Short mmCIF file of N, CA, C and O in Angstrom, two decimals:
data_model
loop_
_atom_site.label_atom_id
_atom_site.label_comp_id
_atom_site.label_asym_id
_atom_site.label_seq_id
_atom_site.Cartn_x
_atom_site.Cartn_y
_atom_site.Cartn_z
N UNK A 3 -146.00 13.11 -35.30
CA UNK A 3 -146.50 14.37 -34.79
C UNK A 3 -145.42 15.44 -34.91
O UNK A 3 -144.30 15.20 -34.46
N UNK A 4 -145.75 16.88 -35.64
CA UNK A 4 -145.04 17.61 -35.28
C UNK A 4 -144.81 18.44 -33.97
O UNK A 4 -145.38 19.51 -33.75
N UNK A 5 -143.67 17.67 -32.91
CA UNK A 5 -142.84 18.86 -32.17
C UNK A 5 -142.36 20.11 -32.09
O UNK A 5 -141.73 20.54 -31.13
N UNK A 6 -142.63 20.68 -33.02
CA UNK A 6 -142.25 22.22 -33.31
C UNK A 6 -143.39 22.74 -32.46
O UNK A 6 -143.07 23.42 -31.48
N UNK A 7 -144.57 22.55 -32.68
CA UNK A 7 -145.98 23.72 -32.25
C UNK A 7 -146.73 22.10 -31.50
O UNK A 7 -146.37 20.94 -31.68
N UNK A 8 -147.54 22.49 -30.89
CA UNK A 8 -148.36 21.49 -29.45
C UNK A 8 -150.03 22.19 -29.58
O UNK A 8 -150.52 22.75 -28.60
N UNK A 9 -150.59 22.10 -30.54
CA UNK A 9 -152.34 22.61 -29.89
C UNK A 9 -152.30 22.30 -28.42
O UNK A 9 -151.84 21.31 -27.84
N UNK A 10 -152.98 23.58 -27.87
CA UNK A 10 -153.24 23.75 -26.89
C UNK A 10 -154.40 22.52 -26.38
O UNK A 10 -154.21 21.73 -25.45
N UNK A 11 -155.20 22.56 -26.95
CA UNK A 11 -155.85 21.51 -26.47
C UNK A 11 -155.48 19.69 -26.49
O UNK A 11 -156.12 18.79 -25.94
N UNK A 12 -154.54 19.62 -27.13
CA UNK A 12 -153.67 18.58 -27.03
C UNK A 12 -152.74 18.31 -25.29
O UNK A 12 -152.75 17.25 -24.65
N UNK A 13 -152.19 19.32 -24.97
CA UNK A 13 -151.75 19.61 -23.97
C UNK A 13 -152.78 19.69 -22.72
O UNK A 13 -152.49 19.52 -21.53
N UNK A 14 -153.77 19.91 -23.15
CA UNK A 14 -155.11 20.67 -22.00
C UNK A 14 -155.43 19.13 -21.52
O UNK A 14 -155.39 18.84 -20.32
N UNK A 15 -155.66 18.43 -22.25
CA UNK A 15 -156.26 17.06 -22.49
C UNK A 15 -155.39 16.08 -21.60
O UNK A 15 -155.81 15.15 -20.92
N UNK A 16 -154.13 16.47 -21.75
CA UNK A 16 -152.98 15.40 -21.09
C UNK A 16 -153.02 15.88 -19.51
O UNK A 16 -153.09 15.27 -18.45
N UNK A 17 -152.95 17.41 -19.91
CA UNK A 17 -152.81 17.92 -18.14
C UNK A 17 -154.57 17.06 -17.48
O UNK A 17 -154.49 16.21 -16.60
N UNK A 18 -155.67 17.37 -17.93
CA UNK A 18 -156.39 16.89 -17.31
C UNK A 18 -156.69 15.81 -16.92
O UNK A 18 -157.04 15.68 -15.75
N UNK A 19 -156.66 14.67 -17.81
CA UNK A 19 -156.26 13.14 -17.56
C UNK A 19 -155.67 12.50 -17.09
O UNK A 19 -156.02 11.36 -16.79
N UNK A 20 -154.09 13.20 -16.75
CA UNK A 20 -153.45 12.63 -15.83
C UNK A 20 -154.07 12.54 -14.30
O UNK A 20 -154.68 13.37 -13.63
N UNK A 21 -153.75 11.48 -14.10
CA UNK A 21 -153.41 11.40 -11.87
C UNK A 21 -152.35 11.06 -11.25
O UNK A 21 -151.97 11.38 -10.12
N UNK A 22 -151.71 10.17 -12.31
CA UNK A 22 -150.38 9.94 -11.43
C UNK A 22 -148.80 10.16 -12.49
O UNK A 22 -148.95 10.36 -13.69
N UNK A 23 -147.88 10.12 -12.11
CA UNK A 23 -146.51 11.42 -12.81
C UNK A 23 -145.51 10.70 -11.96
O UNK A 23 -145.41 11.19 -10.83
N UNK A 24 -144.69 9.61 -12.22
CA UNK A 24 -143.61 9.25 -12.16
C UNK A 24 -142.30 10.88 -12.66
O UNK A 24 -142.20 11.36 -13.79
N UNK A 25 -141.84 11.15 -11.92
CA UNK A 25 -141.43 12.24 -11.66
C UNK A 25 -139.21 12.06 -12.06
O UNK A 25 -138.58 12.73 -11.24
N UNK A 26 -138.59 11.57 -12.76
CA UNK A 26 -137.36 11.30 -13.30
C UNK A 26 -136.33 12.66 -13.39
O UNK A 26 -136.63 13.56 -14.18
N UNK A 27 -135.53 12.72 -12.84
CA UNK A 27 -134.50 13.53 -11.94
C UNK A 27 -134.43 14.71 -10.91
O UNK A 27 -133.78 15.71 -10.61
N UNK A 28 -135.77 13.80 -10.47
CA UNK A 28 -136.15 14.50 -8.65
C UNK A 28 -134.76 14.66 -7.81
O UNK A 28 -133.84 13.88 -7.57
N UNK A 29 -135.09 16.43 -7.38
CA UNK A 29 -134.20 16.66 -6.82
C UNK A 29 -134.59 17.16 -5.53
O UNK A 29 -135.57 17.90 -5.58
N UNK A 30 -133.92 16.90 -3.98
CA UNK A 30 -134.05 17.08 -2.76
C UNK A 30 -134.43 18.75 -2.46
O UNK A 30 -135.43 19.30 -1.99
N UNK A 31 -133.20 19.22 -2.92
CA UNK A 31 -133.05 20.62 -3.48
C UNK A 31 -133.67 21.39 -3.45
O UNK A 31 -133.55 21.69 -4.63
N UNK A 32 -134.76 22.53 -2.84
CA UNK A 32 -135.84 23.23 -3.42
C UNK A 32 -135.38 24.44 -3.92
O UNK A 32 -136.06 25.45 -3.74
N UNK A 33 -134.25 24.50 -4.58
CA UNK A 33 -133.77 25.53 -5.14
C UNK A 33 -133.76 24.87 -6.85
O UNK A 33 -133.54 25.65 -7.78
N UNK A 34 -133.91 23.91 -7.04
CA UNK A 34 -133.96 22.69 -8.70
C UNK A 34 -135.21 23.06 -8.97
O UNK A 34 -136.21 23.20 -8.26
N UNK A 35 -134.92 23.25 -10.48
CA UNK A 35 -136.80 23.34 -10.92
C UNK A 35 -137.59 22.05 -10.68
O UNK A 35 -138.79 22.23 -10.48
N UNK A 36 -137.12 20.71 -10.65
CA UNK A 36 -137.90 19.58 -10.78
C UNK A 36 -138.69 19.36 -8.95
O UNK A 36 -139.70 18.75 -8.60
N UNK A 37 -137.68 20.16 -8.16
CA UNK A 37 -137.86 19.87 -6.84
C UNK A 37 -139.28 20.91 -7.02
O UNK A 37 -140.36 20.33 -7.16
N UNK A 38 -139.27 21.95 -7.03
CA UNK A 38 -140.45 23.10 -7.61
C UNK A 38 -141.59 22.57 -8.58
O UNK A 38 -142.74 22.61 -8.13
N UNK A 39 -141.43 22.12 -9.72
CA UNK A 39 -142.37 21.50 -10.70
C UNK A 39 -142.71 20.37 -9.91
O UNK A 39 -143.84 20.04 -10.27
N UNK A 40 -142.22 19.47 -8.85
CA UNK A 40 -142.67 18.38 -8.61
C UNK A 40 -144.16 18.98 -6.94
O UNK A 40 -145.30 18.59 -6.72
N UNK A 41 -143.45 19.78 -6.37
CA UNK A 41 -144.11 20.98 -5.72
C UNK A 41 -145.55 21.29 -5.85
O UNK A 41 -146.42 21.08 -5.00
N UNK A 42 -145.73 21.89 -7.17
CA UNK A 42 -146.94 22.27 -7.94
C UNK A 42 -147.45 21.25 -8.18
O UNK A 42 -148.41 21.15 -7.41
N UNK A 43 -147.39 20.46 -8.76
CA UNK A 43 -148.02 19.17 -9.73
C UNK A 43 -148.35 18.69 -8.00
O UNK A 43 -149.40 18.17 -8.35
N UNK A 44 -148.33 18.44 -6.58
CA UNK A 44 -148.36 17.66 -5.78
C UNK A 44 -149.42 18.96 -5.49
O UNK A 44 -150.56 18.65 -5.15
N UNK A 45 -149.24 19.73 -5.54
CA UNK A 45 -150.29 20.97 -5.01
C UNK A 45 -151.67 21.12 -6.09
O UNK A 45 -152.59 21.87 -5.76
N UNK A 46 -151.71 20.62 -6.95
CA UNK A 46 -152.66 20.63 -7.85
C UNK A 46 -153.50 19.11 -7.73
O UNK A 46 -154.64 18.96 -8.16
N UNK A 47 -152.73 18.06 -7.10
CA UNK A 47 -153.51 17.14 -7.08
C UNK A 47 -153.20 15.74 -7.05
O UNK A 47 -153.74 14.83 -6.42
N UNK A 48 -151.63 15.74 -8.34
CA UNK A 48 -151.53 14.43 -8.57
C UNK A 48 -150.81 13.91 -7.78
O UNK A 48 -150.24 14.59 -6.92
N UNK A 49 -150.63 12.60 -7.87
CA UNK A 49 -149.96 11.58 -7.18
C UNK A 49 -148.46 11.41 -7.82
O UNK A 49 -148.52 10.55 -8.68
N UNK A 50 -147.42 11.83 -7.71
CA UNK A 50 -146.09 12.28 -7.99
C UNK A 50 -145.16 11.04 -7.29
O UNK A 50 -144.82 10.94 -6.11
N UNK A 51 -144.90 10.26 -8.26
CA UNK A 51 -143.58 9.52 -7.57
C UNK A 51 -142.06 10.28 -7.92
O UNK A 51 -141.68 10.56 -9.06
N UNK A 52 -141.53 10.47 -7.07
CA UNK A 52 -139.78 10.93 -7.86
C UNK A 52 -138.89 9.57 -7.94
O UNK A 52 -138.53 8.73 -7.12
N UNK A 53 -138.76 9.71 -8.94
CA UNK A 53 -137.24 8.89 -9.93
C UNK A 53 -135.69 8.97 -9.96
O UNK A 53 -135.10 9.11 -11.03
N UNK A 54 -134.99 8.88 -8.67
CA UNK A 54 -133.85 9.20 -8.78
C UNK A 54 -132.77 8.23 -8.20
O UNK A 54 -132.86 7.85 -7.04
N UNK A 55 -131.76 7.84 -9.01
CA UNK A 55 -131.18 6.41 -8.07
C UNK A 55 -130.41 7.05 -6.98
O UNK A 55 -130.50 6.50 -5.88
N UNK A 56 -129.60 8.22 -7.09
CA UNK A 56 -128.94 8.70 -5.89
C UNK A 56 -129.61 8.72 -4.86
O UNK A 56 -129.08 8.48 -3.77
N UNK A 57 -131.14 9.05 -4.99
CA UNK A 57 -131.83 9.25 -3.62
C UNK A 57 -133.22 8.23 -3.26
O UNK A 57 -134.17 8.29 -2.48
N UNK A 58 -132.81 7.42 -4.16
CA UNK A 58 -134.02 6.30 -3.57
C UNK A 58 -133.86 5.35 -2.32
O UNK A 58 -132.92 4.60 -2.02
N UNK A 59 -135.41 5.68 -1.50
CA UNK A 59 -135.24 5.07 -0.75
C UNK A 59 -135.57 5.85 0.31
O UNK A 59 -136.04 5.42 1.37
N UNK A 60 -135.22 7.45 -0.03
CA UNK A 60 -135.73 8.61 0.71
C UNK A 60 -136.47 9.23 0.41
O UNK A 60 -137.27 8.70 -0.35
N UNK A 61 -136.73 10.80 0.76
CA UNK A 61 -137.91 11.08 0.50
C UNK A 61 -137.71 12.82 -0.12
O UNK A 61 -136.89 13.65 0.26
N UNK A 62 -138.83 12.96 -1.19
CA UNK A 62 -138.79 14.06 -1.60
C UNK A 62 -140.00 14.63 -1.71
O UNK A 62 -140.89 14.09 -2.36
N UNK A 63 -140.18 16.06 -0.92
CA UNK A 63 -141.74 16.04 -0.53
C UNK A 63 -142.24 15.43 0.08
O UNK A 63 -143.41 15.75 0.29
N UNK A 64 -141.88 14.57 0.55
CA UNK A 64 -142.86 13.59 1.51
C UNK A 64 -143.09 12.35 1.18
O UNK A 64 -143.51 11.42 1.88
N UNK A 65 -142.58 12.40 -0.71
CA UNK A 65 -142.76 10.78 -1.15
C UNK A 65 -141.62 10.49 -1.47
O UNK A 65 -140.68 11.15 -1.92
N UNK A 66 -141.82 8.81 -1.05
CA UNK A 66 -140.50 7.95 -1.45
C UNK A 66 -140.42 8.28 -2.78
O UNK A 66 -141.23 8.56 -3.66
N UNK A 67 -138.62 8.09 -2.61
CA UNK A 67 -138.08 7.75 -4.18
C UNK A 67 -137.97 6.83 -4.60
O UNK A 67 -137.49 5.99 -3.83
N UNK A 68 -138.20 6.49 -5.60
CA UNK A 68 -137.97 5.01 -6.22
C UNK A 68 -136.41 5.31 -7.69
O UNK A 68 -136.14 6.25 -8.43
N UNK A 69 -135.87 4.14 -7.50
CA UNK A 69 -134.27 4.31 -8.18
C UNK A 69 -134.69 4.23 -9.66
O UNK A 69 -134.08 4.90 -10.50
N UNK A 70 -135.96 3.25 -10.10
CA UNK A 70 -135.76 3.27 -11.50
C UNK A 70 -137.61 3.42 -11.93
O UNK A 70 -138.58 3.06 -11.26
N UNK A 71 -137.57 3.82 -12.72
CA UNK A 71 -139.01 4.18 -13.64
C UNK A 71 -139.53 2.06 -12.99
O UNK A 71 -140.55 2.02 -12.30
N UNK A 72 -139.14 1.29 -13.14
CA UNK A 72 -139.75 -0.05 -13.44
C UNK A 72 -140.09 -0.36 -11.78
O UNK A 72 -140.86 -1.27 -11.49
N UNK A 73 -139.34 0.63 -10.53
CA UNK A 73 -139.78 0.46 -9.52
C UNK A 73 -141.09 1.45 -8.85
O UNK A 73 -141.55 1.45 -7.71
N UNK A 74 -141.38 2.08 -9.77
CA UNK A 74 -142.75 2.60 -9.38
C UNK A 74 -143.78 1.45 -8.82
O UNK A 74 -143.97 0.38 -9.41
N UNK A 75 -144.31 1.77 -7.80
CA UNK A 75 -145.22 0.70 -7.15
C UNK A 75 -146.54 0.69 -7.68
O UNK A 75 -147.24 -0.14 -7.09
N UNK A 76 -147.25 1.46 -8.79
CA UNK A 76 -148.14 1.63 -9.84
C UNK A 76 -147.85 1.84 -11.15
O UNK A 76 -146.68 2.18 -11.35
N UNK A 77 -148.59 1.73 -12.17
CA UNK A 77 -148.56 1.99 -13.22
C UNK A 77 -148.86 3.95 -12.93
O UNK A 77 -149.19 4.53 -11.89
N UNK A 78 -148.57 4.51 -14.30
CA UNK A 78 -148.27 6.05 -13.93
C UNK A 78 -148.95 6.34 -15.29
O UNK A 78 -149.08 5.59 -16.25
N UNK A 79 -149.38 7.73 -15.12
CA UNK A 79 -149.94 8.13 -16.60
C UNK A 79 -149.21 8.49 -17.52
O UNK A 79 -149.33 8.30 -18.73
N UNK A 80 -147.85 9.43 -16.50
CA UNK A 80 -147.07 10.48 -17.34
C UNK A 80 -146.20 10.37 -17.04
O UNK A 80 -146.42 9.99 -15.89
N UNK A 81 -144.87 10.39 -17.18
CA UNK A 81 -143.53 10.67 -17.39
C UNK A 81 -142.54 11.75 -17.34
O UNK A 81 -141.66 11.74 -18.21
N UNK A 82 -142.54 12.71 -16.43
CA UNK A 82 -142.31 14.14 -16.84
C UNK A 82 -140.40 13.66 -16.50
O UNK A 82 -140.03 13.11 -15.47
N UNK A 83 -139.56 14.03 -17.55
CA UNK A 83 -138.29 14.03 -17.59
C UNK A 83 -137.38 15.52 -17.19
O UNK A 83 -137.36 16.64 -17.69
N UNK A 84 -136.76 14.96 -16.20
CA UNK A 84 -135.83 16.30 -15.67
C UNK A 84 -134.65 15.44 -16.12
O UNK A 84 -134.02 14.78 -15.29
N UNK A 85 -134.41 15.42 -17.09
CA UNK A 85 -132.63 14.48 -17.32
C UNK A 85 -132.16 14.87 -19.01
O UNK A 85 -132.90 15.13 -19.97
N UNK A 86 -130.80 14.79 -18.95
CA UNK A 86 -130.98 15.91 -20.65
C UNK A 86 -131.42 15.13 -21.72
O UNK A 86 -131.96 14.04 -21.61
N UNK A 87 -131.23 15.56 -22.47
CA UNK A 87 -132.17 15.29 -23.94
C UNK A 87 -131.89 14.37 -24.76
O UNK A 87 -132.62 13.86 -25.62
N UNK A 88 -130.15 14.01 -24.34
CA UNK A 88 -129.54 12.78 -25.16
C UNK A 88 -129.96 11.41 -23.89
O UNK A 88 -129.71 10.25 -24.20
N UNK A 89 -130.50 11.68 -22.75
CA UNK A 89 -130.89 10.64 -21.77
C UNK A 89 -132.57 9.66 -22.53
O UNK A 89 -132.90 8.48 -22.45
N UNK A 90 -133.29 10.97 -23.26
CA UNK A 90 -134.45 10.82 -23.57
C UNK A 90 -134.91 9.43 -24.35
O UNK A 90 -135.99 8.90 -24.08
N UNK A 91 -134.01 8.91 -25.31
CA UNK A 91 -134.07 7.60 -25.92
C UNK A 91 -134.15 6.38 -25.00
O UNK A 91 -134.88 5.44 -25.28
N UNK A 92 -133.37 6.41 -23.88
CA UNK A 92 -133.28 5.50 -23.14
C UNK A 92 -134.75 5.32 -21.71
O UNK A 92 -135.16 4.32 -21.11
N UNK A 93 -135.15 6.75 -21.66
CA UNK A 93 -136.27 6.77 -20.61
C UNK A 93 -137.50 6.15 -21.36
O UNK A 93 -138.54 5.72 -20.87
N UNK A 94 -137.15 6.22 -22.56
CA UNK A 94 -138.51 5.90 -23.36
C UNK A 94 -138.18 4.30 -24.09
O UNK A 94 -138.86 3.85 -25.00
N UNK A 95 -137.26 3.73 -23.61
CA UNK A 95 -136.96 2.03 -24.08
C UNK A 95 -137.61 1.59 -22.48
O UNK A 95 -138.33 0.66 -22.10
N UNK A 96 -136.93 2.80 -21.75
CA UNK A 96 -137.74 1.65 -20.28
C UNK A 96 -139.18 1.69 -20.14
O UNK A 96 -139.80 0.73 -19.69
N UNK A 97 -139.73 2.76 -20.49
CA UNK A 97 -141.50 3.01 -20.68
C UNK A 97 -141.52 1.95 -21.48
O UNK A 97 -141.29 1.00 -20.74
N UNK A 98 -141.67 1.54 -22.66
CA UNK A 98 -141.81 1.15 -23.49
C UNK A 98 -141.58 -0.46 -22.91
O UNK A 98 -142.41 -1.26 -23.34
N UNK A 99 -140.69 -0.92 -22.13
CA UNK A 99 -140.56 -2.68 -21.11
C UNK A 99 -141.45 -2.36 -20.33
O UNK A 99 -141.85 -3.44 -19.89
N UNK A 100 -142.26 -1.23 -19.67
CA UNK A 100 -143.18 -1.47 -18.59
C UNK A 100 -144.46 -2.26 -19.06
O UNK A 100 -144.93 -2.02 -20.17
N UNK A 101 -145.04 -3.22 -18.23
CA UNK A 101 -145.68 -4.40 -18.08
C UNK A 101 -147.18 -3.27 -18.45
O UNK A 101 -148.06 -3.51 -19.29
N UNK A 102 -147.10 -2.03 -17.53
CA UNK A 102 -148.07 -0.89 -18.44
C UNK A 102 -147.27 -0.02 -18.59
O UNK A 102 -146.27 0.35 -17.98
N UNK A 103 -147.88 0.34 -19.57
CA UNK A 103 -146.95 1.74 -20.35
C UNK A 103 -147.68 3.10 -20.18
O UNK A 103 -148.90 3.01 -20.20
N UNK A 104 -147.16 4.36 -20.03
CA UNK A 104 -147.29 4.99 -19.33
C UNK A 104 -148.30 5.68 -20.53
O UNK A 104 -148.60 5.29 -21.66
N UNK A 105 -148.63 6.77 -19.85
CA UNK A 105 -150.15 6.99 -21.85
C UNK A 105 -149.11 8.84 -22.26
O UNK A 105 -149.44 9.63 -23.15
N UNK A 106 -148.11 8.97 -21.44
CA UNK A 106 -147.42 9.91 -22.19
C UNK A 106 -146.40 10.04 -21.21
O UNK A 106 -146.51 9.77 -20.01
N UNK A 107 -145.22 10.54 -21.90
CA UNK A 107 -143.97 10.67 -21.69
C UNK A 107 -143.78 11.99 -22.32
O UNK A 107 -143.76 12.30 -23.51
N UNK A 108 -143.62 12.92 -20.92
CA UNK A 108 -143.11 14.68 -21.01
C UNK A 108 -141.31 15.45 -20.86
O UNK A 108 -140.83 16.02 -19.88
N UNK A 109 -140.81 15.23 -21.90
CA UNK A 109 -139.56 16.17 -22.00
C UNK A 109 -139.90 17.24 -21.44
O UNK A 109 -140.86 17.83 -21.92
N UNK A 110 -139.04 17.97 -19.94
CA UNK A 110 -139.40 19.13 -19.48
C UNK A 110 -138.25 19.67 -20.79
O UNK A 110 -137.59 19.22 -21.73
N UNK A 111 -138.53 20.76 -20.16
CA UNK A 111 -137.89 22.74 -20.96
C UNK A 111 -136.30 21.95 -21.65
O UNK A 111 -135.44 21.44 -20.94
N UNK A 112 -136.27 22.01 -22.61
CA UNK A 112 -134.55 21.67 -23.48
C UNK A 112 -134.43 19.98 -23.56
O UNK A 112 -133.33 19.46 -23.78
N UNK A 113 -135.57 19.24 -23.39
CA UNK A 113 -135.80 18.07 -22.92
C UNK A 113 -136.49 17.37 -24.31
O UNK A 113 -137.54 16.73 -24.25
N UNK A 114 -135.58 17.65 -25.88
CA UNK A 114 -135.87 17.11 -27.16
C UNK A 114 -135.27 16.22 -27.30
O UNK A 114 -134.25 16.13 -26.62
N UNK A 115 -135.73 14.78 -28.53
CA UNK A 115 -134.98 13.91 -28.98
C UNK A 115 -136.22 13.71 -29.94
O UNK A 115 -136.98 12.81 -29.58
N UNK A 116 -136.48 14.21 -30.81
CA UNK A 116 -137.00 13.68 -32.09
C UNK A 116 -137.67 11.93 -32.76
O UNK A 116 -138.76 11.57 -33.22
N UNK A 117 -136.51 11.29 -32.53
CA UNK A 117 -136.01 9.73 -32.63
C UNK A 117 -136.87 8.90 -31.77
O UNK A 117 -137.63 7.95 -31.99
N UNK A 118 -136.34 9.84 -30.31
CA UNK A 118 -137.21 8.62 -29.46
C UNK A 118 -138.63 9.02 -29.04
O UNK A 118 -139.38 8.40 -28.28
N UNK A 119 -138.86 10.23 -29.71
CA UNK A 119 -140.61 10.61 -29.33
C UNK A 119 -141.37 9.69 -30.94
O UNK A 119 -142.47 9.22 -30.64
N UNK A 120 -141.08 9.46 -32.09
CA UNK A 120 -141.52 8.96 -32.47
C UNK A 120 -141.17 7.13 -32.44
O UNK A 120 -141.76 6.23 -33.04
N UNK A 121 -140.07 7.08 -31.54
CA UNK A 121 -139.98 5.27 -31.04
C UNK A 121 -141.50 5.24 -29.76
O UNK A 121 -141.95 4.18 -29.32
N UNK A 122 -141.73 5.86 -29.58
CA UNK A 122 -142.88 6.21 -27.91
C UNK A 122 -144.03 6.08 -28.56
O UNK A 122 -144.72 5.09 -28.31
N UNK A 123 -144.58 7.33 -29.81
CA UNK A 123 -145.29 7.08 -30.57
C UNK A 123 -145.90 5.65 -31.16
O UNK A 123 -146.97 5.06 -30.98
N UNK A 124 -144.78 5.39 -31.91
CA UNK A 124 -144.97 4.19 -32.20
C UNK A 124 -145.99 3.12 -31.22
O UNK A 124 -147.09 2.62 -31.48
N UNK A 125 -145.13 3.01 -29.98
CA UNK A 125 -145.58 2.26 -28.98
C UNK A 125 -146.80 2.54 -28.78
O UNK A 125 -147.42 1.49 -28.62
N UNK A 126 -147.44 3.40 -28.71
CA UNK A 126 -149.01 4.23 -28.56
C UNK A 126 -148.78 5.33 -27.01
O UNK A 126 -149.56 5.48 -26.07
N UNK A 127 -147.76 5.79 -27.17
CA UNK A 127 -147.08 6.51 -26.29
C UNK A 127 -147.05 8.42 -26.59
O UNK A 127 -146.25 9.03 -27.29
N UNK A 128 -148.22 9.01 -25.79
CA UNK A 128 -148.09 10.26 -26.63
C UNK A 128 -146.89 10.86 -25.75
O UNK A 128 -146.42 10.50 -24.66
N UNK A 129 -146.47 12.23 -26.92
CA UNK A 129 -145.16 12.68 -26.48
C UNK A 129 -145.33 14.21 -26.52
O UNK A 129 -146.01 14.73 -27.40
N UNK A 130 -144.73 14.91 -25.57
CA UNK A 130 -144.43 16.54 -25.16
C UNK A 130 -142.71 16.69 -24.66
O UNK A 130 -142.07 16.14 -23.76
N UNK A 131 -142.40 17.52 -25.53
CA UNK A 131 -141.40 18.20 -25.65
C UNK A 131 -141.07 19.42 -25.20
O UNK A 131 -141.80 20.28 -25.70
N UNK A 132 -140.07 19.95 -24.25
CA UNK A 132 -139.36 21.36 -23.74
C UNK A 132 -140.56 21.64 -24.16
O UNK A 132 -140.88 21.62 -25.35
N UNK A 133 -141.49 21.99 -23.02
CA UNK A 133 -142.74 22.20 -22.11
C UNK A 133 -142.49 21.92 -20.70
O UNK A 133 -141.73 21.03 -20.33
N UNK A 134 -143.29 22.87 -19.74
CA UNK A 134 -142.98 22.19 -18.93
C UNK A 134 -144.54 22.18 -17.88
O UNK A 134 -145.21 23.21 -17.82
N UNK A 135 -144.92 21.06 -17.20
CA UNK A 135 -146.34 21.37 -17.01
C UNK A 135 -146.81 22.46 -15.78
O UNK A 135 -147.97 22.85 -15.66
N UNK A 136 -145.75 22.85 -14.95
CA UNK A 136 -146.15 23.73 -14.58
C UNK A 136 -146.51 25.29 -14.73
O UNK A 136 -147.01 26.13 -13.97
N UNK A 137 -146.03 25.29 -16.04
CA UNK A 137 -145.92 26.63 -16.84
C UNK A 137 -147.09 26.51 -17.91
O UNK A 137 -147.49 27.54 -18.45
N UNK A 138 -147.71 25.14 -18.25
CA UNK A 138 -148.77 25.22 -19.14
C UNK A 138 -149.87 24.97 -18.50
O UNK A 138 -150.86 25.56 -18.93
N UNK A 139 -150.01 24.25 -17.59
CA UNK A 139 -151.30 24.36 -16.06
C UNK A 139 -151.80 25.35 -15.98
O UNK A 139 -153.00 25.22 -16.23
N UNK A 140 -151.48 26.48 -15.72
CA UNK A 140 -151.80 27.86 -15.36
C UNK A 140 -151.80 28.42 -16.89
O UNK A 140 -151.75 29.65 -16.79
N UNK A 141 -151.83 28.21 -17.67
CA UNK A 141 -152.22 28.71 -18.82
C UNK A 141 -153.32 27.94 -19.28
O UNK A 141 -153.96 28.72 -19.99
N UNK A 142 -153.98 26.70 -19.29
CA UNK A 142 -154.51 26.04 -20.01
C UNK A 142 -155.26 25.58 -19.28
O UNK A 142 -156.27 25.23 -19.90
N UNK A 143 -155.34 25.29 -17.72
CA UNK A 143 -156.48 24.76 -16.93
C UNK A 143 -157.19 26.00 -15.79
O UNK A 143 -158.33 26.38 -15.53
N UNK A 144 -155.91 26.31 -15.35
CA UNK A 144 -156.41 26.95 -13.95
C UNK A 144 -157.34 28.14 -14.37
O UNK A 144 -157.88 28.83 -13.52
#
């Protein structure tokens, strides 16, 4: 798939299908965009786990954290990544060991790796790149 350009309705399709968003470098913070993007996405509906080992165990928004993507207590639809871009290969080897695999894995905003969106692919793993869904929600659904 080319990463450069995203049909809108490609994107429309993922935002609507999702319910649940394993949420990866949740921050306490409400001054962090992920603490904000995780915010919205919980105000729109879905079921938001945050992903962070510093703070698992506590709570962000109201939901526990869990330390690693494999301790999510469900299978998840989506993947939205707050962690940089050279982290991205490795978030997508651990999707990729989950017992279910997640049906897409989202690089927020500067959140590219080329390599490992088509290793995800492969897997039957769709992929979004520096996007971020609270900025395409309100363009594409609301």
């Amino acid at each position: 798939m080319n990463h450069d350009h995203y049909d809108n309705g490609y994107i429309a399709e993922i935002l609507k299908h999702t319910r649940t968003i394993a949420l990866l470098g949740a921050s306490p913070n409400p001054d962090r965009p992920s603490n904000r993007v995780m915010g919205f996405l919980l105000g729109k509906g879905y079921t938001v786990y945050p992903v962070n080992p510093g703070q698992a165990g506590k709570q962000i928004l109201g939901q526990t954290v869990y330390k690693t993507l494999g301790d999510v207590p469900q299978p998840v639809d989506l993947v939205d990544v707050f962690r940089a871009a050279e982290y991205l290969d490795g978030v997508v080897d651990e999707a990729i060991a989950l017992e279910t695999k997640p049906k897409v894995i989202w690089g927020q905003l500067s959140v590219r790796d080329d390599r490992a969106a088509a290793k995800a692919e492969a897997a039957g793993i769709k992929v979004v790149m520096d996007r971020c869904p609270a900025i395409e929600y309100p363009r594409l659904i609301a």
